[in-house]
Amino acid sequence: MKLFATAKPRRYQHVLIYADERRDRLAALEARIRHQLGLPPKEENDKEKGKENEQ
């Protein structure tokens, strides 16, 4: 019987608030695939350009 056992502290887990590593990994993956397939690089404002073309 452990009469004076101390509880182990919780592990520290730092979660970044302002950085989205998953989004960065997905963007790098998409850029690499586009390069391998010979497609032009995706521009940041593709959605906005699509809206302008529809009008």
CSV table of N, CA, C and O in Angstrom, one decimal:
chain,number,residue,atom,x,y,z
A,1,MET,N,0.9,-1.2,0.0
A,1,MET,CA,0.0,0.0,0.0
A,1,MET,C,0.9,1.2,0.0
A,1,MET,O,1.8,1.3,0.8
A,2,LYS,N,0.6,2.1,-0.9
A,2,LYS,CA,1.4,3.4,-1.0
A,2,LYS,C,0.6,4.5,-0.2
A,2,LYS,O,-0.4,5.0,-0.7
A,3,LEU,N,1.2,4.8,0.9
A,3,LEU,CA,0.5,5.7,1.7
A,3,LEU,C,0.9,7.2,1.3
A,3,LEU,O,0.0,8.0,1.4
A,4,PHE,N,2.1,7.3,0.9
A,4,PHE,CA,2.6,8.7,0.5
A,4,PHE,C,2.9,8.8,-0.9
A,4,PHE,O,3.9,9.5,-1.3
A,5,ALA,N,2.2,8.2,-1.8
A,5,ALA,CA,2.5,8.2,-3.2
A,5,ALA,C,2.0,9.6,-3.8
A,5,ALA,O,1.0,10.1,-3.4
A,6,THR,N,2.9,10.2,-4.6
A,6,THR,CA,2.6,11.4,-5.2
A,6,THR,C,2.0,11.2,-6.6
A,6,THR,O,2.5,10.3,-7.3
A,7,ALA,N,1.1,12.0,-7.0
A,7,ALA,CA,0.5,11.8,-8.4
A,7,ALA,C,1.5,12.4,-9.4
A,7,ALA,O,2.2,13.4,-9.1
A,8,LYS,N,1.6,11.8,-10.6
A,8,LYS,CA,2.4,12.3,-11.6
A,8,LYS,C,1.8,13.5,-12.2
A,8,LYS,O,0.6,13.5,-12.4
A,9,PRO,N,2.6,14.5,-12.5
A,9,PRO,CA,2.0,15.7,-13.2
A,9,PRO,C,1.6,15.4,-14.6
A,9,PRO,O,2.0,14.5,-15.2
A,10,ARG,N,0.6,16.2,-15.1
A,10,ARG,CA,0.2,16.0,-16.5
A,10,ARG,C,1.3,16.4,-17.4
A,10,ARG,O,2.1,17.3,-17.1
A,11,ARG,N,1.3,15.7,-18.6
A,11,ARG,CA,2.3,16.1,-19.6
A,11,ARG,C,1.9,17.4,-20.2
A,11,ARG,O,0.8,17.7,-20.4
A,12,TYR,N,3.0,18.2,-20.5
A,12,TYR,CA,2.8,19.5,-21.1
A,12,TYR,C,2.5,19.3,-22.6
A,12,TYR,O,3.3,18.6,-23.3
A,13,GLN,N,1.5,19.9,-23.1
A,13,GLN,CA,1.1,19.8,-24.5
A,13,GLN,C,0.8,21.2,-25.0
A,13,GLN,O,-0.3,21.8,-24.7
A,14,HIS,N,1.7,21.8,-25.7
A,14,HIS,CA,1.6,23.2,-26.2
A,14,HIS,C,0.9,23.1,-27.6
A,14,HIS,O,1.4,22.5,-28.5
A,15,VAL,N,-0.2,23.8,-27.7
A,15,VAL,CA,-1.0,23.9,-28.9
A,15,VAL,C,-0.9,25.3,-29.5
A,15,VAL,O,-1.2,26.2,-28.7
A,16,LEU,N,-0.4,25.4,-30.7
A,16,LEU,CA,-0.2,26.8,-31.3
A,16,LEU,C,-1.6,27.3,-31.6
A,16,LEU,O,-2.4,26.6,-32.2
A,17,ILE,N,-1.8,28.5,-31.3
A,17,ILE,CA,-3.1,29.2,-31.5
A,17,ILE,C,-3.2,29.8,-32.9
A,17,ILE,O,-4.1,29.6,-33.6
A,18,TYR,N,-2.1,30.5,-33.3
A,18,TYR,CA,-2.1,31.2,-34.5
A,18,TYR,C,-1.5,30.5,-35.7
A,18,TYR,O,-1.4,31.1,-36.8
A,19,ALA,N,-1.0,29.3,-35.6
A,19,ALA,CA,-0.4,28.6,-36.7
A,19,ALA,C,-1.2,27.3,-36.9
A,19,ALA,O,-1.5,26.6,-36.0
A,20,ASP,N,-1.4,27.0,-38.2
A,20,ASP,CA,-2.1,25.8,-38.6
A,20,ASP,C,-1.1,25.0,-39.4
A,20,ASP,O,-1.0,25.1,-40.6
A,21,GLU,N,-0.5,24.0,-38.7
A,21,GLU,CA,0.5,23.2,-39.3
A,21,GLU,C,-0.1,22.3,-40.4
A,21,GLU,O,0.5,22.0,-41.4
A,22,ARG,N,-1.3,21.8,-40.1
A,22,ARG,CA,-2.0,20.9,-41.0
A,22,ARG,C,-2.2,21.6,-42.4
A,22,ARG,O,-2.0,21.1,-43.4
A,23,ARG,N,-2.7,22.9,-42.3
A,23,ARG,CA,-2.9,23.7,-43.5
A,23,ARG,C,-1.6,23.9,-44.3
A,23,ARG,O,-1.6,23.8,-45.5
A,24,ASP,N,-0.5,24.1,-43.6
A,24,ASP,CA,0.8,24.3,-44.2
A,24,ASP,C,1.2,23.0,-44.9
A,24,ASP,O,1.7,23.0,-46.0
A,25,ARG,N,1.1,21.9,-44.2
A,25,ARG,CA,1.4,20.6,-44.8
A,25,ARG,C,0.6,20.3,-46.0
A,25,ARG,O,1.1,19.8,-47.1
A,26,LEU,N,-0.7,20.6,-46.0
A,26,LEU,CA,-1.6,20.3,-47.1
A,26,LEU,C,-1.2,21.2,-48.3
A,26,LEU,O,-1.3,20.8,-49.5
A,27,ALA,N,-0.9,22.5,-48.0
A,27,ALA,CA,-0.5,23.4,-49.1
A,27,ALA,C,0.8,22.9,-49.8
A,27,ALA,O,0.9,23.0,-51.0
A,28,ALA,N,1.8,22.5,-49.0
A,28,ALA,CA,3.0,22.0,-49.5
A,28,ALA,C,2.8,20.7,-50.3
A,28,ALA,O,3.4,20.5,-51.4
A,29,LEU,N,1.9,19.8,-49.8
A,29,LEU,CA,1.6,18.6,-50.6
A,29,LEU,C,0.9,18.9,-51.9
A,29,LEU,O,1.3,18.3,-52.9
A,30,GLU,N,0.0,19.8,-51.9
A,30,GLU,CA,-0.7,20.2,-53.1
A,30,GLU,C,0.2,20.8,-54.1
A,30,GLU,O,0.2,20.5,-55.3
A,31,ALA,N,1.1,21.7,-53.6
A,31,ALA,CA,2.1,22.3,-54.5
A,31,ALA,C,3.0,21.2,-55.2
A,31,ALA,O,3.3,21.3,-56.4
A,32,ARG,N,3.5,20.3,-54.4
A,32,ARG,CA,4.3,19.2,-54.9
A,32,ARG,C,3.6,18.4,-55.9
A,32,ARG,O,4.2,18.1,-57.0
A,33,ILE,N,2.4,18.0,-55.7
A,33,ILE,CA,1.6,17.2,-56.6
A,33,ILE,C,1.3,18.0,-57.9
A,33,ILE,O,1.5,17.5,-59.0
A,34,ARG,N,1.0,19.3,-57.8
A,34,ARG,CA,0.8,20.1,-59.0
A,34,ARG,C,2.1,20.2,-59.8
A,34,ARG,O,2.0,20.1,-61.0
A,35,HIS,N,3.2,20.3,-59.2
A,35,HIS,CA,4.5,20.3,-59.9
A,35,HIS,C,4.8,19.0,-60.6
A,35,HIS,O,5.2,19.0,-61.7
A,36,GLN,N,4.5,17.9,-59.9
A,36,GLN,CA,4.7,16.6,-60.5
A,36,GLN,C,3.8,16.3,-61.7
A,36,GLN,O,4.2,15.7,-62.7
A,37,LEU,N,2.6,16.9,-61.6
A,37,LEU,CA,1.6,16.7,-62.7
A,37,LEU,C,1.8,17.7,-63.8
A,37,LEU,O,1.2,17.6,-64.9
A,38,GLY,N,2.7,18.7,-63.6
A,38,GLY,CA,2.9,19.7,-64.6
A,38,GLY,C,1.8,20.8,-64.7
A,38,GLY,O,1.7,21.5,-65.7
A,39,LEU,N,1.0,20.9,-63.6
A,39,LEU,CA,0.0,21.9,-63.6
A,39,LEU,C,0.6,23.2,-63.1
A,39,LEU,O,1.6,23.2,-62.4
A,40,PRO,N,0.0,24.4,-63.5
A,40,PRO,CA,0.5,25.7,-63.0
A,40,PRO,C,0.3,25.8,-61.5
A,40,PRO,O,-0.6,25.2,-60.9
A,41,PRO,N,1.1,26.5,-60.8
A,41,PRO,CA,0.9,26.7,-59.3
A,41,PRO,C,-0.4,27.4,-59.0
A,41,PRO,O,-0.8,28.3,-59.8
A,42,LYS,N,-1.0,27.0,-58.0
A,42,LYS,CA,-2.3,27.6,-57.6
A,42,LYS,C,-2.1,29.0,-57.0
A,42,LYS,O,-1.2,29.2,-56.1
A,43,GLU,N,-2.9,29.9,-57.4
A,43,GLU,CA,-2.8,31.3,-56.9
A,43,GLU,C,-3.7,31.4,-55.7
A,43,GLU,O,-4.7,30.7,-55.6
A,44,GLU,N,-3.4,32.3,-54.8
A,44,GLU,CA,-4.2,32.5,-53.6
A,44,GLU,C,-5.6,32.9,-53.8
A,44,GLU,O,-6.5,32.6,-53.1
A,45,ASN,N,-5.8,33.7,-54.9
A,45,ASN,CA,-7.1,34.3,-55.1
A,45,ASN,C,-7.9,33.6,-56.2
A,45,ASN,O,-8.7,34.2,-57.0
A,46,ASP,N,-7.7,32.3,-56.4
A,46,ASP,CA,-8.5,31.5,-57.4
A,46,ASP,C,-10.0,31.6,-57.2
A,46,ASP,O,-10.7,31.7,-58.1
A,47,LYS,N,-10.4,31.6,-55.9
A,47,LYS,CA,-11.9,31.6,-55.7
A,47,LYS,C,-12.4,33.0,-56.1
A,47,LYS,O,-13.5,33.1,-56.7
A,48,GLU,N,-11.7,34.1,-55.8
A,48,GLU,CA,-12.2,35.4,-56.1
A,48,GLU,C,-12.2,35.6,-57.7
A,48,GLU,O,-13.1,36.2,-58.2
A,49,LYS,N,-11.2,35.0,-58.3
A,49,LYS,CA,-11.1,35.1,-59.8
A,49,LYS,C,-12.3,34.3,-60.4
A,49,LYS,O,-12.8,34.8,-61.4
A,50,GLY,N,-12.7,33.2,-59.8
A,50,GLY,CA,-13.8,32.4,-60.3
A,50,GLY,C,-15.1,33.2,-60.2
A,50,GLY,O,-15.9,33.2,-61.1
A,51,LYS,N,-15.2,34.0,-59.1
A,51,LYS,CA,-16.4,34.8,-59.0
A,51,LYS,C,-16.5,35.9,-60.0
A,51,LYS,O,-17.5,36.3,-60.5
A,52,GLU,N,-15.3,36.5,-60.3
A,52,GLU,CA,-15.3,37.6,-61.3
A,52,GLU,C,-15.6,37.1,-62.7
A,52,GLU,O,-16.2,37.7,-63.4
A,53,ASN,N,-15.1,35.9,-63.0
A,53,ASN,CA,-15.4,35.3,-64.3
A,53,ASN,C,-16.9,35.0,-64.5
A,53,ASN,O,-17.3,35.0,-65.6
A,54,GLU,N,-17.6,34.6,-63.5
A,54,GLU,CA,-19.0,34.3,-63.6
A,54,GLU,C,-19.8,35.5,-63.9
A,54,GLU,O,-20.9,35.4,-64.5
A,55,GLN,N,-19.4,36.7,-63.4
A,55,GLN,CA,-20.2,37.9,-63.6
A,55,GLN,C,-20.2,38.4,-65.0
A,55,GLN,O,-19.6,38.2,-65.9
